[in-house]
Amino acid sequence: MDTNTVLAVIGVIVVAVVLIAAGVWWSKSRKRDLDRALGQVAPDDRKTREAKAAADARLAAEAAAASVSADDAVAVEEHDKVAEQTPAQSASRSEAQPAAQPSAAETPESVGSRLTRLKAKLAKSGNPFGKALFNILAKDNLSESDWEDVEDTLLLADVGADASAQLVDDLRTDARITGKTDPEAVRATLKEKLLDLVGRDTDRRLNAEKPDANKPSVIIMVGVNGTGKTTTAGKLARLFVAEGKQVMMGAADTFRAAAADQLETWGARVNVPVVRSDKDGADPASVAFEASAKAKESNVDVLIIDTAGRLQNKANLMDELGKIRRVTEKNLPVDEVLLVLDATTGQNGMTQAKVFAEAIGITGVVLSKLDGSAKGGIVISVQKELGVPVKLVGLGEGPDDLAPFDPEGFVDGILS
């Protein structure tokens, strides 16, 4: 084969390869144009694929967030969203939509139903305080040692030294106790004596529920960390809503992380607006002032102001409580200062109560965690020391486990 022939063959092969390559390129180009026309272009490089993956992840996250229920809102951090707003925007959001508002507001339990349920819960708690007293006093003949056991039982129950001595003296001189063997007579006598100490005729109404109450009626919640103060504020709002009152809350606890979010979650469940700061660590008094101004403007029935938990030995923080009250009263009078005490803390709670009484003035006590434990005697000692009544008690973790304190139900419960 001569040279010309070889060159001709090579030329044919080259042309064939070029034609094939051109055909393949044209085919792919035509398919890409067709896909583009149909809106189905697939990512053809790493950058495009990464962008699409990021978009898919964002959409999935938004879908998951939308499915979070209102009951789960306690665990959802909303601080970043709030921090992007101005104070005016934050206040506006508080009034119009208190938090992650549920599709339908919950209906809180009525007061009568709460009292019945809480009394039954207290009676079932296995309280050792009343049973120990009854077992001693039901003996045929009480010795000096038995009377010492009675006083020790009262002291262990945090009734307090003065109240314990008074009760023992009253029981020793009562003919229905000394020399009697009828258990029912002993129980009836013990019940009467305990009712006298607890205060059967004490006015325990919240000032907001009295006929001459101011409108709005302002309640300031105070107490040390860990007593359940913010939770109690939320439960108290539910209690007022159950009575048909319009309620607003002020989140003046600006130091504890997520305290305002927690309060908003409680408010959202019953459509109660919450006034809060747009950032953590803001001046609590400024929040109280803004809340009282908005409550006055809205003419609600009750304003509940939650404050930060205070250690009783922090004088500057106690002074802050006084400041909160003073600036609030520039807009509205403060009708109630409720001290939230953990019933299980016993006499330590008494120390706290005295300091708060001196710092801001207390009109009533809320005993949380009064579950029938041996510390139930704190009801008697706190009233005797402070001269103010226990107005509300909490016996559980449920949203409606807060009710007005019922002396007779309390005594029946601990003696059952």
Short mmCIF file of N, CA, C and O in Angstrom, two decimals, residues 30-154:
data_model
loop_
_atom_site.label_atom_id
_atom_site.label_comp_id
_atom_site.label_asym_id
_atom_site.label_seq_id
_atom_site.Cartn_x
_atom_site.Cartn_y
_atom_site.Cartn_z
N ARG A 30 -28.60 18.95 23.16
CA ARG A 30 -30.05 18.95 22.90
C ARG A 30 -30.83 18.48 24.13
O ARG A 30 -31.86 19.04 24.48
N LYS A 31 -30.31 17.44 24.84
CA LYS A 31 -30.99 16.93 26.04
C LYS A 31 -31.00 17.99 27.15
O LYS A 31 -31.98 18.18 27.85
N ARG A 32 -29.85 18.71 27.29
CA ARG A 32 -29.75 19.73 28.32
C ARG A 32 -30.73 20.87 28.05
O ARG A 32 -31.39 21.40 28.94
N ASP A 33 -30.83 21.24 26.73
CA ASP A 33 -31.78 22.30 26.37
C ASP A 33 -33.21 21.87 26.65
O ASP A 33 -34.05 22.66 27.12
N LEU A 34 -33.48 20.60 26.37
CA LEU A 34 -34.83 20.10 26.61
C LEU A 34 -35.16 20.09 28.10
O LEU A 34 -36.23 20.49 28.54
N ASP A 35 -34.18 19.66 28.93
CA ASP A 35 -34.38 19.65 30.39
C ASP A 35 -34.58 21.05 30.93
O ASP A 35 -35.41 21.30 31.81
N ARG A 36 -33.78 21.99 30.35
CA ARG A 36 -33.91 23.38 30.82
C ARG A 36 -35.29 23.91 30.49
O ARG A 36 -35.91 24.63 31.27
N ALA A 37 -35.80 23.56 29.33
CA ALA A 37 -37.13 24.02 28.91
C ALA A 37 -38.21 23.46 29.83
O ALA A 37 -39.23 24.08 30.08
N LEU A 38 -37.99 22.27 30.33
CA LEU A 38 -38.97 21.64 31.22
C LEU A 38 -38.73 21.98 32.68
O LEU A 38 -39.43 21.50 33.56
N GLY A 39 -37.71 22.80 33.02
CA GLY A 39 -37.41 23.17 34.40
C GLY A 39 -36.81 22.05 35.19
O GLY A 39 -36.97 21.98 36.40
N GLN A 40 -36.10 21.11 34.53
CA GLN A 40 -35.59 19.94 35.23
C GLN A 40 -34.07 19.85 35.14
O GLN A 40 -33.49 18.77 35.11
N VAL A 41 -33.39 20.98 35.10
CA VAL A 41 -31.94 20.94 34.98
C VAL A 41 -31.34 20.36 36.24
O VAL A 41 -31.62 20.84 37.34
N ALA A 42 -30.53 19.35 36.11
CA ALA A 42 -29.88 18.73 37.27
C ALA A 42 -28.59 19.47 37.57
O ALA A 42 -27.95 20.01 36.67
N PRO A 43 -28.17 19.48 38.77
CA PRO A 43 -26.90 20.13 39.10
C PRO A 43 -25.77 19.42 38.39
O PRO A 43 -25.68 18.21 38.42
N ASP A 44 -24.89 20.21 37.74
CA ASP A 44 -23.83 19.58 36.98
C ASP A 44 -22.46 19.94 37.51
O ASP A 44 -21.47 19.68 36.88
N ASP A 45 -22.40 20.59 38.71
CA ASP A 45 -21.11 20.81 39.32
C ASP A 45 -21.24 20.76 40.82
O ASP A 45 -22.34 20.78 41.36
N ARG A 46 -20.12 20.72 41.54
CA ARG A 46 -20.15 20.54 42.99
C ARG A 46 -20.81 21.71 43.69
O ARG A 46 -21.55 21.55 44.65
N LYS A 47 -20.54 22.92 43.22
CA LYS A 47 -21.10 24.11 43.86
C LYS A 47 -22.63 24.10 43.80
O LYS A 47 -23.32 24.39 44.79
N THR A 48 -23.16 23.72 42.62
CA THR A 48 -24.61 23.67 42.48
C THR A 48 -25.21 22.60 43.37
O THR A 48 -26.25 22.78 44.01
N ARG A 49 -24.54 21.44 43.42
CA ARG A 49 -25.07 20.36 44.26
C ARG A 49 -25.09 20.76 45.73
O ARG A 49 -26.02 20.45 46.46
N GLU A 50 -24.03 21.42 46.18
CA GLU A 50 -23.98 21.84 47.58
C GLU A 50 -25.06 22.87 47.90
O GLU A 50 -25.68 22.84 48.96
N ALA A 51 -25.31 23.79 46.99
CA ALA A 51 -26.34 24.80 47.20
C ALA A 51 -27.71 24.15 47.30
O ALA A 51 -28.53 24.50 48.15
N LYS A 52 -27.96 23.15 46.42
CA LYS A 52 -29.25 22.47 46.47
C LYS A 52 -29.41 21.69 47.77
O LYS A 52 -30.48 21.69 48.39
N ALA A 53 -28.33 21.03 48.21
CA ALA A 53 -28.40 20.27 49.47
C ALA A 53 -28.69 21.19 50.64
O ALA A 53 -29.46 20.86 51.55
N ALA A 54 -28.06 22.37 50.67
CA ALA A 54 -28.30 23.33 51.76
C ALA A 54 -29.75 23.79 51.76
O ALA A 54 -30.38 23.94 52.81
N ALA A 55 -30.29 24.06 50.56
CA ALA A 55 -31.69 24.49 50.47
C ALA A 55 -32.62 23.41 50.96
O ALA A 55 -33.60 23.67 51.67
N ASP A 56 -32.35 22.15 50.55
CA ASP A 56 -33.19 21.04 51.02
C ASP A 56 -33.15 20.91 52.54
O ASP A 56 -34.17 20.67 53.19
N ALA A 57 -31.96 21.07 53.13
CA ALA A 57 -31.83 20.96 54.59
C ALA A 57 -32.60 22.07 55.29
O ALA A 57 -33.25 21.86 56.32
N ARG A 58 -32.53 23.30 54.72
CA ARG A 58 -33.24 24.42 55.34
C ARG A 58 -34.75 24.19 55.30
O ARG A 58 -35.46 24.43 56.27
N LEU A 59 -35.25 23.71 54.16
CA LEU A 59 -36.69 23.45 54.04
C LEU A 59 -37.13 22.37 55.02
O LEU A 59 -38.20 22.45 55.63
N ALA A 60 -36.29 21.35 55.18
CA ALA A 60 -36.64 20.27 56.12
C ALA A 60 -36.68 20.79 57.56
O ALA A 60 -37.56 20.43 58.34
N ALA A 61 -35.73 21.67 57.91
CA ALA A 61 -35.70 22.23 59.26
C ALA A 61 -36.92 23.09 59.51
O ALA A 61 -37.52 23.07 60.59
N GLU A 62 -37.32 23.89 58.50
CA GLU A 62 -38.50 24.73 58.66
C GLU A 62 -39.76 23.89 58.82
O GLU A 62 -40.65 24.21 59.61
N ALA A 63 -39.84 22.79 58.10
CA ALA A 63 -41.00 21.91 58.23
C ALA A 63 -41.06 21.28 59.61
O ALA A 63 -42.12 21.14 60.21
N ALA A 64 -39.88 20.89 60.13
CA ALA A 64 -39.86 20.29 61.47
C ALA A 64 -40.24 21.30 62.53
O ALA A 64 -40.96 20.99 63.47
N ALA A 65 -39.75 22.55 62.37
CA ALA A 65 -40.07 23.58 63.36
C ALA A 65 -41.55 23.88 63.36
O ALA A 65 -42.15 24.16 64.40
N ALA A 66 -42.18 23.83 62.20
CA ALA A 66 -43.61 24.14 62.11
C ALA A 66 -44.45 23.11 62.82
O ALA A 66 -45.58 23.38 63.22
N SER A 67 -43.91 21.91 62.99
CA SER A 67 -44.68 20.83 63.63
C SER A 67 -44.54 20.81 65.14
O SER A 67 -45.15 19.99 65.79
N VAL A 68 -43.72 21.70 65.71
CA VAL A 68 -43.55 21.72 67.16
C VAL A 68 -44.83 22.21 67.81
O VAL A 68 -45.34 23.27 67.46
N SER A 69 -45.38 21.48 68.76
CA SER A 69 -46.64 21.89 69.41
C SER A 69 -46.39 22.93 70.47
O SER A 69 -45.27 23.15 70.91
N ALA A 70 -47.49 23.59 70.92
CA ALA A 70 -47.36 24.62 71.95
C ALA A 70 -46.87 24.04 73.26
O ALA A 70 -46.16 24.69 74.01
N ASP A 71 -47.24 22.80 73.56
CA ASP A 71 -46.80 22.18 74.81
C ASP A 71 -45.31 21.93 74.84
O ASP A 71 -44.71 21.80 75.90
N ASP A 72 -44.67 21.89 73.66
CA ASP A 72 -43.23 21.67 73.61
C ASP A 72 -42.46 22.99 73.59
O ASP A 72 -41.24 22.99 73.54
N ALA A 73 -43.17 24.11 73.65
CA ALA A 73 -42.51 25.41 73.47
C ALA A 73 -41.55 25.75 74.58
O ALA A 73 -40.70 26.61 74.42
N VAL A 74 -41.70 25.09 75.76
CA VAL A 74 -40.77 25.36 76.86
C VAL A 74 -39.35 25.03 76.45
O VAL A 74 -38.39 25.68 76.87
N ALA A 75 -39.19 23.99 75.60
CA ALA A 75 -37.86 23.54 75.23
C ALA A 75 -37.31 24.27 74.03
O ALA A 75 -36.21 24.01 73.58
N VAL A 76 -38.07 25.19 73.45
CA VAL A 76 -37.63 25.90 72.25
C VAL A 76 -37.06 27.25 72.61
O VAL A 76 -37.70 28.05 73.26
N GLU A 77 -35.82 27.52 72.21
CA GLU A 77 -35.17 28.80 72.49
C GLU A 77 -35.62 29.82 71.44
O GLU A 77 -35.43 29.62 70.24
N GLU A 78 -36.22 30.96 71.92
CA GLU A 78 -36.65 32.00 71.00
C GLU A 78 -35.81 33.27 71.17
O GLU A 78 -36.14 34.32 70.64
N HIS A 79 -34.72 33.17 71.91
CA HIS A 79 -33.95 34.37 72.22
C HIS A 79 -33.41 35.04 70.95
O HIS A 79 -33.46 36.26 70.83
N ASP A 80 -32.91 34.26 69.99
CA ASP A 80 -32.32 34.86 68.80
C ASP A 80 -33.36 35.65 68.01
O ASP A 80 -33.09 36.72 67.48
N LYS A 81 -34.58 35.11 67.96
CA LYS A 81 -35.63 35.79 67.23
C LYS A 81 -36.00 37.10 67.90
O LYS A 81 -36.20 38.13 67.26
N VAL A 82 -36.08 37.09 69.23
CA VAL A 82 -36.45 38.29 69.97
C VAL A 82 -35.34 39.33 69.90
O VAL A 82 -35.59 40.52 69.82
N ALA A 83 -34.08 38.90 69.93
CA ALA A 83 -32.96 39.83 69.95
C ALA A 83 -32.88 40.66 68.68
O ALA A 83 -32.32 41.75 68.68
N GLU A 84 -33.47 40.21 67.58
CA GLU A 84 -33.42 40.96 66.33
C GLU A 84 -34.46 42.08 66.28
O GLU A 84 -34.46 42.89 65.37
N GLN A 85 -35.35 42.12 67.29
CA GLN A 85 -36.41 43.11 67.29
C GLN A 85 -36.02 44.31 68.13
O GLN A 85 -35.21 44.22 69.04
N THR A 86 -36.64 45.45 67.84
CA THR A 86 -36.48 46.62 68.69
C THR A 86 -37.38 46.45 69.91
O THR A 86 -38.30 45.63 69.90
N PRO A 87 -37.16 47.23 71.00
CA PRO A 87 -38.04 47.13 72.16
C PRO A 87 -39.49 47.36 71.81
O PRO A 87 -40.38 46.70 72.34
N ALA A 88 -39.76 48.31 70.90
CA ALA A 88 -41.14 48.58 70.53
C ALA A 88 -41.77 47.40 69.83
O ALA A 88 -42.91 47.03 70.07
N GLN A 89 -40.99 46.77 68.92
CA GLN A 89 -41.50 45.59 68.23
C GLN A 89 -41.76 44.46 69.20
O GLN A 89 -42.74 43.73 69.10
N SER A 90 -40.86 44.30 70.19
CA SER A 90 -41.01 43.24 71.18
C SER A 90 -42.27 43.44 72.00
O SER A 90 -43.02 42.50 72.25
N ALA A 91 -42.52 44.67 72.44
CA ALA A 91 -43.71 44.95 73.22
C ALA A 91 -44.96 44.71 72.39
O ALA A 91 -45.95 44.17 72.88
N SER A 92 -44.92 45.13 71.11
CA SER A 92 -46.07 44.92 70.25
C SER A 92 -46.36 43.45 70.09
O SER A 92 -47.50 43.01 70.14
N ARG A 93 -45.32 42.65 69.91
CA ARG A 93 -45.52 41.19 69.77
C ARG A 93 -46.12 40.61 71.03
O ARG A 93 -46.96 39.73 70.99
N SER A 94 -45.71 41.13 72.21
CA SER A 94 -46.21 40.61 73.46
C SER A 94 -47.70 40.82 73.59
O SER A 94 -48.42 39.96 74.07
N GLU A 95 -48.19 41.99 73.13
CA GLU A 95 -49.60 42.28 73.28
C GLU A 95 -50.45 41.51 72.28
O GLU A 95 -51.48 40.96 72.62
N ALA A 96 -49.99 41.45 71.03
CA ALA A 96 -50.81 40.85 70.00
C ALA A 96 -50.76 39.34 70.03
O ALA A 96 -51.76 38.68 69.85
N GLN A 97 -49.61 38.79 70.27
CA GLN A 97 -49.43 37.34 70.24
C GLN A 97 -48.41 36.96 71.30
O GLN A 97 -47.22 37.03 71.08
N PRO A 98 -48.85 36.52 72.49
CA PRO A 98 -47.98 36.38 73.64
C PRO A 98 -46.79 35.46 73.45
O PRO A 98 -45.78 35.63 74.07
N ALA A 99 -46.89 34.45 72.62
CA ALA A 99 -45.78 33.51 72.41
C ALA A 99 -46.17 32.63 71.24
O ALA A 99 -46.95 33.02 70.41
N ALA A 100 -45.60 31.40 71.22
CA ALA A 100 -45.98 30.45 70.19
C ALA A 100 -47.42 30.02 70.48
O ALA A 100 -47.67 29.02 71.13
N GLN A 101 -48.37 30.83 70.02
CA GLN A 101 -49.77 30.67 70.42
C GLN A 101 -50.38 29.41 69.85
O GLN A 101 -50.30 29.17 68.65
N PRO A 102 -51.03 28.59 70.66
CA PRO A 102 -51.66 27.38 70.16
C PRO A 102 -52.88 27.72 69.33
O PRO A 102 -53.42 28.82 69.39
N SER A 103 -53.34 26.76 68.52
CA SER A 103 -54.48 27.00 67.66
C SER A 103 -55.73 27.29 68.46
O SER A 103 -56.59 28.04 68.03
N ALA A 104 -55.87 26.71 69.63
CA ALA A 104 -57.03 26.97 70.49
C ALA A 104 -56.54 27.07 71.93
O ALA A 104 -55.77 26.23 72.39
N ALA A 105 -56.99 28.10 72.63
CA ALA A 105 -56.56 28.31 74.00
C ALA A 105 -57.11 27.22 74.90
O ALA A 105 -58.22 26.71 74.70
N GLU A 106 -56.32 26.85 75.91
CA GLU A 106 -56.77 25.85 76.86
C GLU A 106 -57.81 26.46 77.80
O GLU A 106 -57.84 27.66 78.02
N THR A 107 -58.65 25.62 78.36
CA THR A 107 -59.63 26.05 79.35
C THR A 107 -59.16 25.59 80.73
O THR A 107 -59.16 24.39 81.03
N PRO A 108 -58.72 26.52 81.59
CA PRO A 108 -58.22 26.12 82.91
C PRO A 108 -59.32 25.51 83.77
O PRO A 108 -60.51 25.78 83.59
N GLU A 109 -58.91 24.71 84.72
CA GLU A 109 -59.85 24.05 85.63
C GLU A 109 -60.47 25.07 86.58
O GLU A 109 -59.82 26.02 87.01
N SER A 110 -61.74 24.88 86.91
CA SER A 110 -62.44 25.81 87.80
C SER A 110 -61.88 25.71 89.22
O SER A 110 -61.28 24.71 89.61
N VAL A 111 -62.12 26.77 90.00
CA VAL A 111 -61.60 26.82 91.37
C VAL A 111 -62.20 25.71 92.23
O VAL A 111 -61.50 25.04 92.99
N GLY A 112 -63.51 25.50 92.13
CA GLY A 112 -64.16 24.47 92.93
C GLY A 112 -63.60 23.09 92.66
O GLY A 112 -63.37 22.30 93.58
N SER A 113 -63.37 22.79 91.39
CA SER A 113 -62.81 21.49 91.02
C SER A 113 -61.39 21.34 91.54
O SER A 113 -60.99 20.26 91.99
N ARG A 114 -60.63 22.43 91.52
CA ARG A 114 -59.25 22.38 92.04
C ARG A 114 -59.25 22.04 93.52
O ARG A 114 -58.46 21.22 93.98
N LEU A 115 -60.11 22.71 94.29
CA LEU A 115 -60.14 22.49 95.73
C LEU A 115 -60.46 21.04 96.06
O LEU A 115 -59.84 20.43 96.93
N THR A 116 -61.44 20.49 95.37
CA THR A 116 -61.82 19.09 95.61
C THR A 116 -60.68 18.14 95.29
O THR A 116 -60.35 17.23 96.05
N ARG A 117 -60.04 18.38 94.14
CA ARG A 117 -58.97 17.49 93.70
C ARG A 117 -57.73 17.61 94.59
O ARG A 117 -57.10 16.61 94.95
N LEU A 118 -57.37 18.83 94.97
CA LEU A 118 -56.19 19.02 95.80
C LEU A 118 -56.39 18.47 97.20
O LEU A 118 -55.47 17.95 97.82
N LYS A 119 -57.62 18.58 97.72
CA LYS A 119 -57.90 18.02 99.05
C LYS A 119 -57.74 16.50 99.01
O LYS A 119 -57.17 15.90 99.92
N ALA A 120 -58.25 15.88 97.95
CA ALA A 120 -58.11 14.42 97.82
C ALA A 120 -56.64 14.03 97.67
O ALA A 120 -56.20 13.03 98.24
N LYS A 121 -55.87 14.84 96.94
CA LYS A 121 -54.45 14.54 96.75
C LYS A 121 -53.69 14.63 98.06
O LYS A 121 -52.83 13.81 98.37
N LEU A 122 -54.03 15.63 98.87
CA LEU A 122 -53.37 15.79 100.17
C LEU A 122 -53.72 14.62 101.10
O LEU A 122 -52.86 14.12 101.83
N ALA A 123 -54.97 14.18 101.06
CA ALA A 123 -55.40 13.08 101.92
C ALA A 123 -54.71 11.77 101.56
O ALA A 123 -54.50 10.91 102.42
N LYS A 124 -54.31 11.62 100.30
CA LYS A 124 -53.67 10.39 99.85
C LYS A 124 -52.16 10.42 99.96
O LYS A 124 -51.49 9.47 99.59
N SER A 125 -51.62 11.50 100.47
CA SER A 125 -50.17 11.68 100.42
C SER A 125 -49.41 10.92 101.50
O SER A 125 -48.19 10.91 101.51
N GLY A 126 -50.12 10.31 102.45
CA GLY A 126 -49.42 9.58 103.51
C GLY A 126 -48.67 10.50 104.44
O GLY A 126 -47.54 10.21 104.83
N ASN A 127 -49.30 11.59 104.84
CA ASN A 127 -48.63 12.58 105.69
C ASN A 127 -48.27 12.00 107.05
O ASN A 127 -49.15 11.53 107.77
N PRO A 128 -47.00 12.02 107.44
CA PRO A 128 -46.60 11.45 108.73
C PRO A 128 -46.84 12.38 109.91
O PRO A 128 -46.84 11.95 111.05
N PHE A 129 -47.03 13.66 109.62
CA PHE A 129 -47.19 14.66 110.67
C PHE A 129 -48.47 14.41 111.48
O PHE A 129 -48.44 14.18 112.69
N GLY A 130 -49.61 14.41 110.82
CA GLY A 130 -50.87 14.21 111.52
C GLY A 130 -51.01 12.81 112.12
O GLY A 130 -51.51 12.65 113.23
N LYS A 131 -50.54 11.81 111.39
CA LYS A 131 -50.65 10.44 111.88
C LYS A 131 -49.83 10.23 113.15
O LYS A 131 -50.25 9.55 114.08
N ALA A 132 -48.63 10.83 113.18
CA ALA A 132 -47.79 10.69 114.37
C ALA A 132 -48.45 11.33 115.59
O ALA A 132 -48.45 10.75 116.69
N LEU A 133 -49.03 12.50 115.41
CA LEU A 133 -49.72 13.16 116.52
C LEU A 133 -50.89 12.31 117.01
O LEU A 133 -51.07 12.11 118.21
N PHE A 134 -51.67 11.83 116.08
CA PHE A 134 -52.86 11.06 116.45
C PHE A 134 -52.47 9.77 117.18
O PHE A 134 -53.10 9.39 118.18
N ASN A 135 -51.43 9.09 116.70
CA ASN A 135 -51.02 7.84 117.34
C ASN A 135 -50.58 8.06 118.78
O ASN A 135 -50.81 7.20 119.64
N ILE A 136 -49.94 9.20 119.04
CA ILE A 136 -49.51 9.48 120.42
C ILE A 136 -50.71 9.84 121.29
O ILE A 136 -50.88 9.31 122.40
N LEU A 137 -51.55 10.73 120.79
CA LEU A 137 -52.65 11.24 121.60
C LEU A 137 -53.76 10.22 121.81
O LEU A 137 -54.58 10.37 122.73
N ALA A 138 -53.79 9.17 121.00
CA ALA A 138 -54.84 8.16 121.13
C ALA A 138 -54.51 7.11 122.19
O ALA A 138 -55.30 6.19 122.42
N LYS A 139 -53.37 7.23 122.85
CA LYS A 139 -53.02 6.27 123.92
C LYS A 139 -53.96 6.44 125.11
O LYS A 139 -54.53 7.51 125.33
N ASP A 140 -54.07 5.38 125.92
CA ASP A 140 -54.98 5.42 127.07
C ASP A 140 -54.58 6.51 128.07
O ASP A 140 -55.40 7.32 128.49
N ASN A 141 -53.34 6.49 128.48
CA ASN A 141 -52.87 7.49 129.43
C ASN A 141 -51.55 8.07 128.93
O ASN A 141 -50.61 7.33 128.63
N LEU A 142 -51.50 9.39 128.83
CA LEU A 142 -50.32 10.05 128.27
C LEU A 142 -49.34 10.40 129.39
O LEU A 142 -49.68 11.08 130.36
N SER A 143 -48.12 9.89 129.22
CA SER A 143 -47.08 10.20 130.19
C SER A 143 -46.36 11.49 129.79
O SER A 143 -46.61 12.05 128.72
N GLU A 144 -45.44 11.93 130.65
CA GLU A 144 -44.67 13.11 130.34
C GLU A 144 -43.83 12.90 129.08
O GLU A 144 -43.64 13.81 128.26
N SER A 145 -43.35 11.68 128.93
CA SER A 145 -42.58 11.34 127.75
C SER A 145 -43.43 11.43 126.49
O SER A 145 -42.94 11.87 125.43
N ASP A 146 -44.69 11.04 126.58
CA ASP A 146 -45.59 11.14 125.42
C ASP A 146 -45.78 12.60 125.01
O ASP A 146 -45.78 12.92 123.81
N TRP A 147 -45.95 13.47 125.99
CA TRP A 147 -46.13 14.89 125.66
C TRP A 147 -44.86 15.48 125.04
O TRP A 147 -44.94 16.34 124.16
N GLU A 148 -43.73 15.00 125.46
CA GLU A 148 -42.48 15.44 124.83
C GLU A 148 -42.42 14.97 123.38
O GLU A 148 -41.93 15.70 122.49
N ASP A 149 -42.93 13.75 123.15
CA ASP A 149 -42.98 13.24 121.77
C ASP A 149 -43.91 14.08 120.90
O ASP A 149 -43.63 14.31 119.71
N VAL A 150 -45.02 14.52 121.49
CA VAL A 150 -45.95 15.39 120.75
C VAL A 150 -45.24 16.68 120.32
O VAL A 150 -45.32 17.10 119.17
N GLU A 151 -44.52 17.29 121.26
CA GLU A 151 -43.84 18.54 120.95
C GLU A 151 -42.72 18.31 119.93
O GLU A 151 -42.53 19.14 119.02
N ASP A 152 -42.00 17.21 120.04
CA ASP A 152 -40.95 16.91 119.07
C ASP A 152 -41.53 16.72 117.67
O ASP A 152 -40.95 17.16 116.68
N THR A 153 -42.68 16.05 117.61
CA THR A 153 -43.33 15.84 116.31
C THR A 153 -43.71 17.17 115.67
O THR A 153 -43.53 17.37 114.47
N LEU A 154 -44.23 18.07 116.48
CA LEU A 154 -44.61 19.38 115.96
C LEU A 154 -43.39 20.17 115.48
O LEU A 154 -43.43 20.83 114.44
#
